[in-house]
Coordinates of C-alpha atoms in Angstrom, one line a residue:
X486 CA 158.7 -62.4 -41.7
X487 CA 156.7 -62.6 -44.9
X488 CA 153.7 -63.9 -43.1
X489 CA 153.6 -60.9 -40.8
X490 CA 153.8 -58.5 -43.7
X491 CA 150.8 -60.1 -45.4
X492 CA 148.7 -59.7 -42.3
X493 CA 149.5 -56.0 -42.1
X494 CA 148.6 -55.3 -45.7
X495 CA 145.3 -57.0 -45.3
X496 CA 144.4 -54.8 -42.3
X497 CA 145.3 -51.7 -44.2
X498 CA 143.1 -52.6 -47.2
X499 CA 140.1 -53.3 -45.0
X500 CA 140.4 -50.0 -43.3
X501 CA 140.5 -48.1 -46.5
X502 CA 137.4 -49.9 -47.9
X503 CA 135.5 -49.1 -44.8
X504 CA 136.2 -45.4 -45.1
X505 CA 135.2 -45.4 -48.7
X506 CA 131.8 -47.1 -47.9
X507 CA 131.0 -44.6 -45.1
X508 CA 131.8 -41.6 -47.4
X509 CA 129.4 -42.9 -50.1
X510 CA 126.4 -43.2 -47.7
X511 CA 126.8 -39.7 -46.3
X512 CA 126.6 -38.2 -49.7
X513 CA 123.3 -39.9 -50.7
X514 CA 120.6 -38.8 -48.3
X515 CA 117.0 -37.3 -48.7
X516 CA 116.4 -33.6 -47.8
X517 CA 112.8 -32.9 -46.9
X518 CA 111.5 -29.4 -46.8
X519 CA 108.2 -27.5 -46.7
X520 CA 108.1 -25.1 -49.7
X521 CA 104.6 -23.5 -49.7
X522 CA 101.6 -23.2 -47.4
X523 CA 98.1 -22.2 -48.9
X524 CA 94.6 -21.9 -47.4
X525 CA 91.1 -22.5 -48.8
X526 CA 92.1 -22.5 -52.5
X527 CA 88.9 -20.8 -53.8
X528 CA 89.1 -17.8 -51.5
X529 CA 92.6 -17.8 -50.0
X530 CA 91.1 -16.8 -46.6
X531 CA 90.7 -18.6 -43.3
X532 CA 87.2 -18.6 -41.8
X533 CA 86.0 -18.9 -38.2
X534 CA 83.6 -21.6 -37.0
X535 CA 84.1 -23.9 -40.0
X536 CA 86.7 -26.5 -41.1
X537 CA 89.4 -24.9 -43.3
X538 CA 91.6 -26.4 -45.9
X539 CA 95.3 -25.9 -45.4
X540 CA 97.7 -27.3 -48.0
X541 CA 101.4 -27.7 -47.6
X542 CA 103.8 -28.6 -50.5
X543 CA 106.5 -31.0 -49.3
X544 CA 109.7 -31.4 -51.5
X545 CA 112.6 -33.9 -51.3
X546 CA 115.7 -31.9 -52.4
X547 CA 118.0 -34.8 -51.5
X548 CA 119.6 -37.6 -53.4
X549 CA 117.6 -40.5 -51.9
X550 CA 113.9 -41.2 -51.6
X551 CA 112.1 -40.8 -48.2
X552 CA 109.3 -43.0 -46.8
X553 CA 107.3 -43.3 -43.6
X554 CA 107.5 -39.9 -42.1
X555 CA 105.1 -37.4 -40.4
X556 CA 104.0 -34.0 -41.5
X557 CA 102.6 -31.9 -38.5
X558 CA 100.4 -28.8 -38.7
X559 CA 100.4 -26.4 -35.8
X560 CA 98.1 -23.3 -35.5
X561 CA 98.3 -21.9 -32.0
X562 CA 97.2 -24.8 -29.7
X563 CA 95.7 -26.7 -32.6
X564 CA 97.7 -29.6 -34.0
X565 CA 97.1 -32.2 -36.8
X566 CA 99.4 -34.8 -38.2
X567 CA 99.5 -36.6 -41.5
X568 CA 101.8 -39.6 -42.3
X569 CA 103.5 -40.4 -45.6
X570 CA 103.8 -44.1 -46.1
X571 CA 104.9 -44.1 -49.8
X572 CA 108.2 -43.0 -51.3
X573 CA 108.8 -39.4 -51.9
X574 CA 111.5 -39.7 -54.5
X575 CA 114.5 -37.4 -54.7
X576 CA 113.7 -34.2 -56.6
X577 CA 109.9 -34.8 -56.2
X578 CA 107.2 -32.8 -54.4
X579 CA 103.8 -33.7 -52.9
X580 CA 100.8 -31.7 -51.5
X581 CA 99.6 -32.6 -48.0
X582 CA 96.0 -31.4 -47.2
X583 CA 94.7 -30.6 -43.7
X584 CA 90.9 -30.2 -43.5
X585 CA 90.0 -30.0 -39.8
X586 CA 91.3 -26.6 -38.5
X587 CA 88.2 -24.8 -37.3
X588 CA 89.1 -21.7 -35.3
X589 CA 86.6 -20.1 -32.9
X590 CA 88.0 -16.6 -33.0
X591 CA 89.1 -14.2 -35.7
X592 CA 92.4 -12.4 -36.1
X593 CA 96.0 -13.2 -37.2
X594 CA 97.3 -16.7 -36.7
X595 CA 100.7 -18.4 -37.5
X596 CA 100.5 -21.6 -39.5
X597 CA 103.5 -23.8 -38.9
X598 CA 104.1 -27.0 -40.9
X599 CA 106.9 -29.4 -40.0
X600 CA 108.0 -32.3 -42.2
X601 CA 109.5 -35.3 -40.6
X602 CA 108.2 -33.9 -37.3
X603 CA 109.1 -37.1 -35.4
X604 CA 112.8 -37.1 -36.7
X605 CA 112.5 -40.5 -38.3
X606 CA 114.4 -39.6 -41.5
X607 CA 118.1 -39.0 -41.6
X608 CA 118.5 -36.0 -44.0
X609 CA 121.4 -34.2 -45.5
X610 CA 119.9 -30.9 -44.0
X611 CA 118.1 -31.2 -40.7
X612 CA 117.5 -27.4 -40.4
X613 CA 115.0 -26.8 -43.2
X614 CA 112.0 -28.9 -42.1
X615 CA 109.8 -26.1 -40.9
X616 CA 107.8 -23.4 -42.8
X617 CA 105.6 -20.7 -41.2
X618 CA 102.9 -18.6 -42.7
X619 CA 101.0 -15.7 -41.1
X620 CA 97.3 -15.7 -42.0
X621 CA 94.2 -13.9 -40.8
X622 CA 91.0 -15.7 -39.7
X623 CA 87.8 -13.9 -40.8
X624 CA 84.2 -14.3 -40.2
X625 CA 82.4 -15.3 -43.4
X626 CA 79.6 -12.7 -43.4
X627 CA 77.5 -14.6 -45.9
X628 CA 76.7 -17.0 -43.2
X629 CA 74.0 -16.4 -40.7
X630 CA 75.1 -14.5 -37.6
X631 CA 74.8 -17.7 -35.5
X632 CA 77.9 -18.8 -37.4
X633 CA 79.8 -15.5 -36.9
X634 CA 79.2 -14.9 -33.2
X635 CA 76.5 -12.3 -34.0
X636 CA 72.9 -11.9 -32.9
X637 CA 69.8 -13.7 -34.1
X638 CA 66.8 -11.7 -35.3
X639 CA 65.5 -11.2 -31.8
X640 CA 62.4 -9.5 -30.4
X641 CA 63.0 -5.7 -30.1
X642 CA 59.4 -4.5 -29.8
X643 CA 56.6 -6.2 -27.8
X644 CA 55.2 -8.6 -27.4
X645 CA 52.1 -6.4 -27.5
X646 CA 48.8 -8.0 -26.5
X647 CA 45.1 -7.0 -26.7
X648 CA 42.6 -6.1 -29.4
X649 CA 45.4 -5.1 -31.7
X650 CA 46.7 -5.5 -35.2
X651 CA 49.6 -4.4 -37.4
X652 CA 50.0 -2.7 -40.7
X653 CA 53.1 -2.1 -42.8
X654 CA 54.1 -0.5 -46.1
X655 CA 57.1 1.0 -48.0
X656 CA 54.8 3.9 -49.2
X657 CA 56.2 5.4 -52.4
X658 CA 59.8 4.9 -51.4
X659 CA 62.4 3.6 -53.9
X660 CA 66.0 2.2 -53.9
X661 CA 68.6 4.9 -54.5
X662 CA 72.2 4.3 -55.4
X663 CA 75.2 6.1 -54.0
X664 CA 75.3 9.9 -54.6
X665 CA 71.6 10.3 -54.1
X666 CA 70.2 13.7 -53.1
X667 CA 67.6 14.4 -50.4
X668 CA 64.6 12.1 -50.8
X669 CA 61.0 12.6 -49.5
X670 CA 58.7 9.6 -49.3
X671 CA 55.1 9.5 -48.2
X672 CA 52.4 7.1 -46.9
X673 CA 48.7 7.7 -47.4
X674 CA 45.9 6.4 -45.2
X675 CA 45.4 3.8 -47.9
X676 CA 49.0 2.5 -47.5
X677 CA 48.4 2.0 -43.7
X678 CA 44.8 1.0 -43.1
X679 CA 44.0 2.0 -39.5
X680 CA 40.4 2.1 -38.1
X681 CA 39.1 5.5 -37.0
X682 CA 39.7 6.3 -33.3
X683 CA 42.3 3.5 -33.0
X684 CA 45.1 3.9 -30.5
X685 CA 48.6 3.8 -31.9
X686 CA 50.6 1.3 -29.8
X687 CA 53.9 1.5 -31.8
X688 CA 55.1 3.1 -35.0
X689 CA 58.5 2.2 -36.3
X690 CA 60.3 3.6 -39.3
X691 CA 63.0 1.4 -41.0
X692 CA 65.7 2.6 -43.4
X693 CA 68.2 0.1 -44.9
X694 CA 71.5 1.0 -46.6
X695 CA 74.4 -0.7 -48.3
X696 CA 77.8 0.2 -49.9
X697 CA 78.9 2.5 -47.2
X698 CA 79.8 2.7 -43.5
X699 CA 78.3 4.7 -40.7
X700 CA 76.0 6.9 -42.8
X701 CA 75.4 10.4 -41.3
X702 CA 72.2 11.4 -43.0
X703 CA 69.5 13.5 -41.3
X704 CA 66.0 12.0 -41.0
X705 CA 62.8 14.0 -40.5
X706 CA 59.3 12.5 -40.1
X707 CA 56.3 14.7 -40.5
X708 CA 58.8 17.6 -40.4
X709 CA 60.2 16.6 -37.1
X710 CA 63.8 15.5 -36.8
X711 CA 64.1 12.0 -35.4
X712 CA 67.1 10.1 -34.2
X713 CA 67.7 6.3 -34.4
X714 CA 66.7 4.0 -31.5
X715 CA 68.8 1.2 -33.0
X716 CA 71.2 0.4 -35.9
X717 CA 71.9 -3.2 -37.1
X718 CA 74.8 -4.0 -39.4
X719 CA 76.5 -7.0 -41.1
X720 CA 79.2 -7.3 -43.7
X721 CA 81.0 -9.9 -45.8
X722 CA 84.1 -9.6 -43.7
X723 CA 86.7 -10.6 -46.2
X724 CA 88.1 -10.1 -49.7
X725 CA 86.7 -7.7 -52.3
X726 CA 83.3 -6.1 -52.0
X727 CA 83.5 -6.2 -48.3
X728 CA 80.8 -3.6 -47.9
X729 CA 78.6 -3.1 -44.8
X730 CA 74.9 -3.6 -44.9
X731 CA 72.8 -1.8 -42.3
X732 CA 69.3 -1.2 -41.0
X733 CA 68.5 2.0 -39.0
X734 CA 65.3 2.0 -36.8
X735 CA 63.4 5.1 -35.6
X736 CA 60.5 5.3 -33.1
X737 CA 58.0 7.7 -34.7
X738 CA 54.9 7.0 -32.5
X739 CA 54.8 10.6 -31.3
X740 CA 55.0 12.0 -34.8
X741 CA 52.8 9.4 -36.6
X742 CA 49.5 10.6 -38.1
X743 CA 47.0 7.9 -39.2
X744 CA 45.7 10.3 -41.9
X745 CA 49.1 10.4 -43.7
X746 CA 52.8 10.6 -43.2
X747 CA 56.0 11.7 -44.9
X748 CA 59.7 11.5 -44.3
X749 CA 62.7 13.3 -45.7
X750 CA 66.2 11.8 -45.7
X751 CA 69.1 14.2 -46.4
X752 CA 72.6 12.7 -46.9
X753 CA 75.8 14.1 -45.6
X754 CA 78.1 15.7 -48.2
X755 CA 79.8 13.2 -50.5
X756 CA 77.7 10.3 -49.4
X757 CA 78.8 6.9 -50.7
X758 CA 75.9 4.8 -49.5
X759 CA 73.0 3.4 -51.3
X760 CA 69.6 3.3 -49.6
X761 CA 66.7 0.8 -49.9
X762 CA 63.1 2.0 -49.7
X763 CA 62.0 2.9 -46.2
X764 CA 59.1 1.2 -44.6
X765 CA 56.7 1.7 -41.7
X766 CA 55.5 -0.9 -39.3
X767 CA 52.5 0.2 -37.1
X768 CA 50.8 -1.6 -34.2
X769 CA 47.4 -0.2 -33.2
X770 CA 44.6 -1.1 -30.8
X771 CA 40.9 -0.9 -31.6
X772 CA 37.8 -2.6 -30.1
X773 CA 36.9 -4.1 -33.5
X774 CA 40.1 -6.1 -33.6
X775 CA 40.5 -9.7 -32.4
X776 CA 42.6 -10.6 -29.4
X777 CA 46.2 -10.8 -30.7
X778 CA 49.7 -11.0 -29.5
X779 CA 52.4 -9.4 -31.7
X780 CA 56.2 -9.8 -31.6
X781 CA 58.5 -7.5 -33.7
X782 CA 62.0 -8.9 -34.3
X783 CA 64.8 -6.7 -35.9
X784 CA 68.4 -7.3 -37.1
X785 CA 70.5 -7.3 -40.2
X786 CA 71.9 -10.5 -41.5
X787 CA 73.7 -10.9 -44.9
X788 CA 73.0 -14.4 -46.4
X789 CA 74.3 -16.4 -49.4
X790 CA 74.9 -20.1 -49.8
X791 CA 77.9 -20.6 -52.0
X792 CA 80.0 -23.7 -52.5
X793 CA 83.1 -21.7 -53.7
X794 CA 83.0 -19.8 -50.4
X795 CA 82.3 -22.9 -48.3
X796 CA 78.9 -21.8 -47.3
X797 CA 76.1 -24.4 -47.1
X798 CA 72.4 -23.6 -47.1
X799 CA 72.2 -24.5 -43.5
X800 CA 75.0 -22.0 -42.7
X801 CA 73.4 -19.3 -44.9
X802 CA 70.4 -19.1 -42.5
X803 CA 69.2 -16.4 -40.1
X804 CA 67.2 -17.3 -37.0
X805 CA 64.3 -15.3 -35.5
X806 CA 63.3 -16.3 -32.0
X807 CA 59.9 -15.9 -30.3
X808 CA 59.5 -16.6 -26.6
X809 CA 56.5 -16.9 -24.4
X810 CA 54.0 -18.1 -27.1
X811 CA 50.8 -19.7 -26.0
X812 CA 48.6 -21.9 -28.3
X813 CA 45.6 -21.8 -25.9
X814 CA 42.5 -20.8 -27.8
X815 CA 44.5 -20.4 -31.0
X816 CA 42.6 -19.1 -34.0
X817 CA 45.5 -18.4 -36.3
X818 CA 49.1 -17.4 -36.5
X819 CA 51.1 -15.7 -39.2
X820 CA 54.7 -14.7 -39.7
X821 CA 55.8 -11.7 -41.8
X822 CA 59.4 -11.9 -43.1
X823 CA 60.9 -8.7 -44.3
X824 CA 64.0 -8.9 -46.5
X825 CA 66.1 -6.8 -48.9
X826 CA 67.2 -8.1 -52.4
X827 CA 65.5 -11.5 -52.0
X828 CA 64.5 -11.8 -55.6
X829 CA 66.0 -15.0 -57.1
X830 CA 63.5 -17.7 -57.9
X831 CA 63.9 -20.9 -56.1
X832 CA 67.0 -19.7 -54.1
X833 CA 65.5 -19.1 -50.7
X834 CA 63.3 -20.9 -48.1
X835 CA 61.4 -20.0 -45.0
X836 CA 61.0 -22.3 -42.1
X837 CA 58.8 -22.0 -39.0
X838 CA 59.9 -24.5 -36.4
X839 CA 60.0 -27.8 -38.4
X840 CA 57.7 -26.7 -41.2
X841 CA 59.1 -25.5 -44.5
X842 CA 57.5 -22.8 -46.7
X843 CA 58.2 -21.2 -50.1
X844 CA 61.0 -18.6 -50.2
X845 CA 60.7 -14.9 -50.6
X846 CA 61.0 -14.1 -54.3
X847 CA 57.3 -14.0 -55.0
X848 CA 56.9 -11.0 -52.7
X849 CA 59.9 -9.0 -53.8
X850 CA 59.1 -5.4 -54.8
X851 CA 61.8 -4.1 -57.2
X852 CA 61.0 -0.5 -56.6
X853 CA 62.2 -0.3 -53.0
X854 CA 64.0 -3.6 -53.4
X855 CA 62.4 -5.1 -50.3
X856 CA 59.7 -7.6 -49.8
X857 CA 57.1 -8.5 -47.2
X858 CA 56.4 -12.3 -47.2
X859 CA 53.4 -13.5 -45.2
X860 CA 53.2 -17.1 -44.0
X861 CA 50.4 -18.9 -42.3
X862 CA 52.2 -20.7 -39.4
X863 CA 49.1 -21.8 -37.4
X864 CA 49.9 -25.5 -37.8
X865 CA 53.5 -25.0 -37.0
X866 CA 53.1 -22.9 -33.9
X867 CA 54.2 -24.3 -30.5
X868 CA 53.6 -23.3 -27.0
X869 CA 56.7 -21.8 -25.5
X870 CA 59.7 -21.0 -27.7
X871 CA 59.4 -20.8 -31.5
X872 CA 62.0 -20.2 -34.2
X873 CA 61.7 -18.9 -37.7
X874 CA 64.5 -19.5 -40.2
X875 CA 65.3 -17.4 -43.3
X876 CA 67.5 -19.3 -45.6
X877 CA 69.5 -18.6 -48.8
X878 CA 69.1 -22.0 -50.5
X879 CA 71.5 -23.7 -52.9
X880 CA 69.5 -26.1 -55.0
X881 CA 72.6 -27.4 -56.7
X882 CA 73.6 -24.5 -58.9
X883 CA 76.4 -23.6 -56.5
X884 CA 74.8 -20.6 -54.8
X885 CA 71.7 -19.3 -53.2
X886 CA 70.1 -15.9 -53.2
X887 CA 72.3 -13.0 -52.0
X888 CA 69.8 -11.5 -49.6
X889 CA 69.5 -9.5 -46.4
X890 CA 67.2 -10.6 -43.6
X891 CA 66.0 -7.7 -41.5
X892 CA 62.7 -8.4 -39.7
X893 CA 60.2 -11.1 -38.7
X894 CA 56.9 -10.2 -37.2
X895 CA 54.8 -12.9 -35.5
X896 CA 51.1 -12.3 -35.0
X897 CA 49.1 -14.9 -32.9
X898 CA 45.3 -14.4 -33.0
X899 CA 43.1 -15.9 -30.3
X900 CA 39.6 -17.3 -30.6
X901 CA 36.8 -15.1 -29.3
X902 CA 36.6 -16.9 -26.0
X903 CA 33.9 -15.7 -23.6
X904 CA 35.3 -16.0 -20.1
X905 CA 32.8 -17.5 -17.6
X906 CA 31.3 -15.2 -15.0
X907 CA 33.0 -14.3 -11.8
X908 CA 30.0 -14.4 -9.6
X909 CA 29.2 -12.0 -6.8
X910 CA 26.1 -10.3 -5.3
X911 CA 25.0 -8.0 -2.6
X912 CA 21.8 -7.2 -0.6
X913 CA 20.4 -3.9 0.4
X914 CA 19.9 -5.1 4.0
X915 CA 21.5 -8.2 5.5
X916 CA 19.8 -7.8 8.9
X917 CA 16.1 -7.4 8.1
X918 CA 13.2 -7.8 10.4
X919 CA 10.6 -10.4 9.9
X920 CA 8.3 -9.3 7.1
X921 CA 10.9 -7.0 5.6
X922 CA 11.8 -7.3 1.8
X923 CA 15.4 -7.6 0.9
X924 CA 16.6 -6.6 -2.7
X925 CA 19.4 -8.8 -4.0
X926 CA 21.7 -7.3 -6.7
X927 CA 23.8 -9.4 -9.1
X928 CA 27.4 -8.1 -9.2
X929 CA 28.8 -10.8 -11.5
X930 CA 31.3 -9.8 -14.2
X931 CA 31.6 -11.1 -17.8
X932 CA 28.0 -10.6 -18.6
X933 CA 26.1 -13.7 -17.4
X934 CA 22.8 -14.4 -19.1
X935 CA 21.1 -16.7 -16.5
X936 CA 21.0 -16.8 -12.7
X937 CA 19.8 -19.3 -10.1
X938 CA 19.4 -18.2 -6.5
X939 CA 19.3 -20.6 -3.6
X940 CA 18.3 -19.5 -0.1
X941 CA 18.3 -21.9 2.9
X942 CA 14.8 -22.8 4.2
X943 CA 11.5 -23.3 2.4
X944 CA 10.1 -20.8 -0.1
X945 CA 6.6 -19.8 0.9
X946 CA 7.2 -20.7 4.6
X947 CA 10.5 -19.1 5.6
X948 CA 10.7 -16.5 2.8
X949 CA 9.0 -15.6 -0.5
X950 CA 9.9 -13.9 -3.8
X951 CA 7.8 -10.8 -4.3
X952 CA 7.4 -8.0 -6.8
X953 CA 7.1 -10.4 -9.7
X954 CA 10.6 -11.8 -9.2
X955 CA 11.7 -15.4 -8.7
X956 CA 14.7 -17.6 -8.0
X957 CA 15.9 -17.1 -11.6
X958 CA 15.7 -13.3 -11.6
X959 CA 18.9 -11.4 -11.9
X960 CA 18.0 -9.1 -9.0
X961 CA 15.2 -10.8 -6.9
X962 CA 13.2 -9.2 -4.1
X963 CA 12.8 -11.6 -1.1
X964 CA 10.5 -11.1 1.9
X965 CA 11.7 -13.0 4.9
X966 CA 8.9 -14.5 7.0
X967 CA 10.8 -16.2 9.9
X968 CA 13.7 -15.2 12.1
X969 CA 16.9 -17.0 11.5
X970 CA 20.2 -17.1 9.7
X971 CA 20.0 -17.7 5.9
X972 CA 22.8 -19.0 3.6
X973 CA 22.6 -17.6 0.1
X974 CA 24.1 -19.0 -3.1
X975 CA 24.0 -17.5 -6.6
X976 CA 25.0 -19.5 -9.7
X977 CA 25.6 -17.2 -12.7
X978 CA 26.1 -18.6 -16.2
X979 CA 27.0 -17.3 -19.7
X980 CA 28.2 -19.0 -22.9
X981 CA 31.7 -19.4 -21.4
X982 CA 30.5 -21.4 -18.4
X983 CA 29.2 -21.0 -14.9
X984 CA 30.5 -19.8 -11.5
X985 CA 28.9 -19.7 -8.1
X986 CA 29.2 -17.6 -5.0
X987 CA 28.2 -18.9 -1.6
X988 CA 27.7 -16.6 1.4
X989 CA 27.2 -18.2 4.8
X990 CA 24.7 -16.7 7.2
X991 CA 24.5 -13.8 4.8
X992 CA 20.9 -12.8 5.8
X993 CA 20.2 -12.6 9.6
X994 CA 16.4 -12.1 10.2
X995 CA 15.3 -10.9 13.6
X996 CA 11.8 -10.3 15.0
X997 CA 10.8 -6.7 14.7
X998 CA 11.2 -4.7 17.9
X999 CA 8.0 -3.4 19.5
X1000 CA 7.6 0.4 19.0
X1001 CA 7.3 2.2 22.3
X1002 CA 6.6 5.7 23.4
X1003 CA 6.8 7.1 26.9
X1004 CA 5.1 10.4 28.0
X1005 CA 6.0 12.3 31.1
X1006 CA 5.1 15.8 32.3
X1007 CA 7.4 18.2 33.9
X1008 CA 4.6 19.3 36.3
X1009 CA 1.3 17.5 36.5
X1010 CA -0.5 20.0 38.7
X1011 CA -0.9 23.5 37.4
X1012 CA -2.5 26.5 39.1
X1013 CA -4.1 29.4 37.2
X1014 CA -3.9 32.0 40.0
X1015 CA -4.6 35.1 37.9
X1016 CA -8.2 34.5 37.2
X1017 CA -9.2 38.1 36.5
X1018 CA -12.2 38.9 34.4
X1019 CA -11.3 40.2 31.0
X1020 CA -7.9 38.6 31.1
X1021 CA -6.4 35.2 30.1
X1022 CA -5.1 33.0 32.9
X1023 CA -2.1 31.0 31.8
X1024 CA 0.1 28.2 33.0
X1025 CA 2.6 25.7 31.3
X1026 CA 4.4 22.5 31.8
X1027 CA 6.9 20.4 29.7
X1028 CA 5.8 17.3 27.9
X1029 CA 8.6 14.8 27.5
X1030 CA 8.5 12.0 24.9
X1031 CA 10.8 9.0 24.5
X1032 CA 10.0 7.1 21.2
X1033 CA 11.8 4.1 19.9
X1034 CA 11.5 1.3 17.2
X1035 CA 8.8 3.1 15.3
X1036 CA 8.3 5.0 12.1
X1037 CA 6.2 7.8 13.5
X1038 CA 4.5 8.9 16.8
X1039 CA 2.1 11.4 18.1
X1040 CA 0.8 12.9 21.4
X1041 CA -2.9 13.7 21.8
X1042 CA -4.6 15.8 24.5
X1043 CA -8.1 15.3 25.8
X1044 CA -10.5 16.1 28.6
X1045 CA -12.1 12.9 29.7
X1046 CA -15.4 14.2 31.2
X1047 CA -18.6 14.1 29.1
X1048 CA -20.6 17.1 30.2
X1049 CA -18.7 20.3 29.9
X1050 CA -15.9 18.7 28.0
X1051 CA -13.1 21.1 27.5
X1052 CA -14.3 23.5 30.2
X1053 CA -12.9 24.1 33.6
X1054 CA -15.7 23.4 36.1
X1055 CA -16.5 24.1 39.7
X1056 CA -18.7 21.2 40.7
X1057 CA -21.0 21.1 37.7
X1058 CA -20.6 24.8 36.9
X1059 CA -18.3 25.5 33.9
X1060 CA -16.6 28.7 33.0
X1061 CA -18.1 30.6 30.2
X1062 CA -15.1 30.0 27.8
X1063 CA -13.4 26.7 27.1
X1064 CA -9.7 26.2 28.0
X1065 CA -7.2 26.4 25.2
X1066 CA -4.0 24.2 24.8
X1067 CA -1.0 25.4 22.8
X1068 CA 2.4 23.9 22.0
X1069 CA 5.5 26.0 22.6
X1070 CA 3.4 29.2 22.8
X1071 CA 1.4 28.8 19.6
X1072 CA -1.2 26.7 17.8
X1073 CA -3.8 27.0 20.5
X1074 CA -6.8 24.7 20.2
X1075 CA -9.9 23.8 22.3
X1076 CA -10.7 20.4 23.7
X1077 CA -14.5 20.5 23.8
X1078 CA -14.8 18.5 20.5
X1079 CA -12.7 15.6 21.7
X1080 CA -9.0 14.7 21.6
X1081 CA -6.7 16.9 19.7
X1082 CA -3.2 16.2 18.3
X1083 CA -0.8 18.1 20.5
X1084 CA 2.5 16.9 18.8
X1085 CA 3.7 14.4 16.2
X1086 CA 7.0 13.4 14.6
X1087 CA 8.7 10.7 12.5
X1088 CA 12.0 10.7 14.3
X1089 CA 12.8 8.3 17.1
X1090 CA 14.5 9.5 20.3
X1091 CA 14.0 11.8 23.3
X1092 CA 12.1 15.0 22.8
X1093 CA 10.6 17.8 24.9
X1094 CA 7.9 20.5 24.2
X1095 CA 6.0 23.0 26.3
X1096 CA 2.3 22.6 26.8
X1097 CA 0.7 26.1 27.3
X1098 CA -2.7 26.4 29.0
X1099 CA -4.7 29.5 28.4
X1100 CA -8.1 30.2 30.1
X1101 CA -10.0 33.3 29.0
X1102 CA -11.9 34.7 32.1
X1103 CA -15.3 36.3 31.6
X1104 CA -17.0 38.9 33.8
X1105 CA -20.0 36.5 33.8
X1106 CA -18.0 33.7 35.4
X1107 CA -19.0 32.9 39.0
X1108 CA -16.6 33.0 41.8
X1109 CA -15.3 29.6 42.7
X1110 CA -12.5 27.0 42.4
X1111 CA -12.4 25.6 38.9
X1112 CA -10.5 22.6 37.6
X1113 CA -9.9 20.5 34.5
X1114 CA -8.0 17.3 33.9
X1115 CA -6.1 17.2 30.6
X1116 CA -4.7 13.8 29.6
X1117 CA -1.7 13.5 27.2
X1118 CA -1.7 10.1 25.4
X1119 CA 1.1 8.9 23.1
X1120 CA 0.8 6.5 20.1
X1121 CA 3.6 5.1 17.9
X1122 CA 3.6 3.0 14.7

C-alpha cells in the first residue's frame, strides 16, 4: 500500500512542474512590429525613374530577443526583402533601408512593410507585423525630360536648305518680375543683320516666363496681334517652389520687317508671372550666302544637378536631336544653344555627340537673363543622327547651375562645290544635204568652260569645221561632205568635272535632190482670127509650172528665128509691129531683142499663169497668113 502511494505522488509532482515550465515560456516571447516608414530623407518625396530610399523602423516590444527573420517591402507589384541575422533585443529598434524601388509612373502608391514576413519567429502578438504608408510618386523636374517621360529638344522648324543663314537677338528686351505692366521691346536692323533684298524664310519670336501658370497676356508684333504656334513647359514637380517654367513661340514671318521690328506684351489683370527677355530667330535666303542647312529645335527643360535631391549631372541633362545630317562637302558646323538663367561659372557643360565643350555662363546676358552660346561642332559632326546635350554640372559642390534649356540651332555649311556639267547639245538640222553646214549648240548645264566634239568619219574628207570654228568650240559649224550616218559626242568640262553626251546616228546626210521644173501649155496652138487693121489681135493660153527641190525658178519666152525675131511672118514677110507677150493680162513685152522673163518665183510646187498674146495690126500690113513660134523655157536653181 505505501509503495503505491509513493508512485502516485511522484506523478502529481511531475505534472505540476510541467505546467509551470510551459507557463513561463509563454510569457517571455519577442513582439516584432513596424513603427515608422519614411522615404528619401532629404526630400521626403518618391521620384519616378530612379532608385528611391525607403526606410522602415523595426521594434521588438516583447520580452525576448529575435534573430533570423525577414523584413519585406511591397509597393504594388514591386517586392524587396531584407534579412536580420543578428539579435534584435527586447525593447530595441533598428532601421531597415531599401534602396531599389524605382517606379516608372507617377501618382499615389501604398508602401507596405512586413516584419517576420516568413513567419519564422513565434511572437507574443502575431497581428502587428505590418505597417502601410500612402505616398505619392513625383517626377523630379530638375532632371532632363528624358528622365521624366517628357520630350527632348526636337526639331520644330526646318531643316531649311539653300543659300541661307540665320540671325538672332533679344533686342532691347529685359527680364521683368511678377506684376509687370505692358512692355514694348524693339529690334533695329543692326540687331538682326540681313542683306538687302534677302528673302525671309522663317521669323520666330520667343517669350519665356516663370513663377506662374498659363499666362494670358496679349502679344502684338509690329502692331499686329499674334497668337502662339507652340507653348513648351516644365516644372519642378514636387515640394515648395514648384513653379512652372514656360516658353511661348510665335511665327511672325508675315509681320517681320528687316528694317526694324517691335513687340508689345500686355499682361492679364493681376498677372503673377515673371517674363524673360524676348528674342527673335530669323532664317533668310540670299545669293551671297553659302550653301547651308539649318535645324531649329525648341523645348523647355528645367535642369539642376543636386546631390540632396538625388539628381546627378547625367540626369540633369537635356538632349537636342538632329536627324538627316550629311557631312559630304562639309565646310563647317556650329550649334547655338539658347538658355535662360545659365549664369553660374563652371556649373554647366555642352556636348555635341561625344565631344565636350565649355558651359554657358560666358554668354549669359543679365539684362534679358538669357544667353546665346555658339559652338564650333565641325569636328564632332556625324552623318545621320546627331545629339547635343545641355548639362547642369556638379563639379563636387553638391549642385550644378539651376538653368532652363530652350533651343538649340544647328547650322551646317557646305563647301562651294561646283557640280560637273550635265552635257547636252542640239543641231539646227539633223538631216542635211551634202555640202550643207550644220550649226551645233551646246546645251550643257553648270557652266562648262571647255568642250571637245567628236564626229564619226574623217575631218576634211567626210566633214569639215567652217566659219572659224573647231572641234573645241562651244558651238561649232560643220559642213558635211559625204552622205552617211554620223555619231556625235560632246565632252563638256568645268572645275567640278566632266560629262559626255553621245548621240547615235544623230546626223543623217543625204545627197541633195536635183532641182526640176516642168513646163506645159494649156493650148500650144493659138489663132489670132481678128486681124483687123487698127486693132489688136489677141489670144491666150495657160502656162503650167511644176517646180521642186530648188530655191528659185523662172520661165523665159523667146522667138527662135533670127531674121524678123519677135515678128509674125508670112513666108519671109513680117508684120509691121512685133508681137507682145503679157502675163495675166499685164506686163506686156516684145521678143525682138531676145528671150524675156515671163515668170519667176522662189516657192516650190505647182503653179499656173496666163500667157497673153497681143498683135497690133497696121493698115500697111499685107494680106496673108502670119505665124510665130514662141518657146517657153523653164530654169531652176
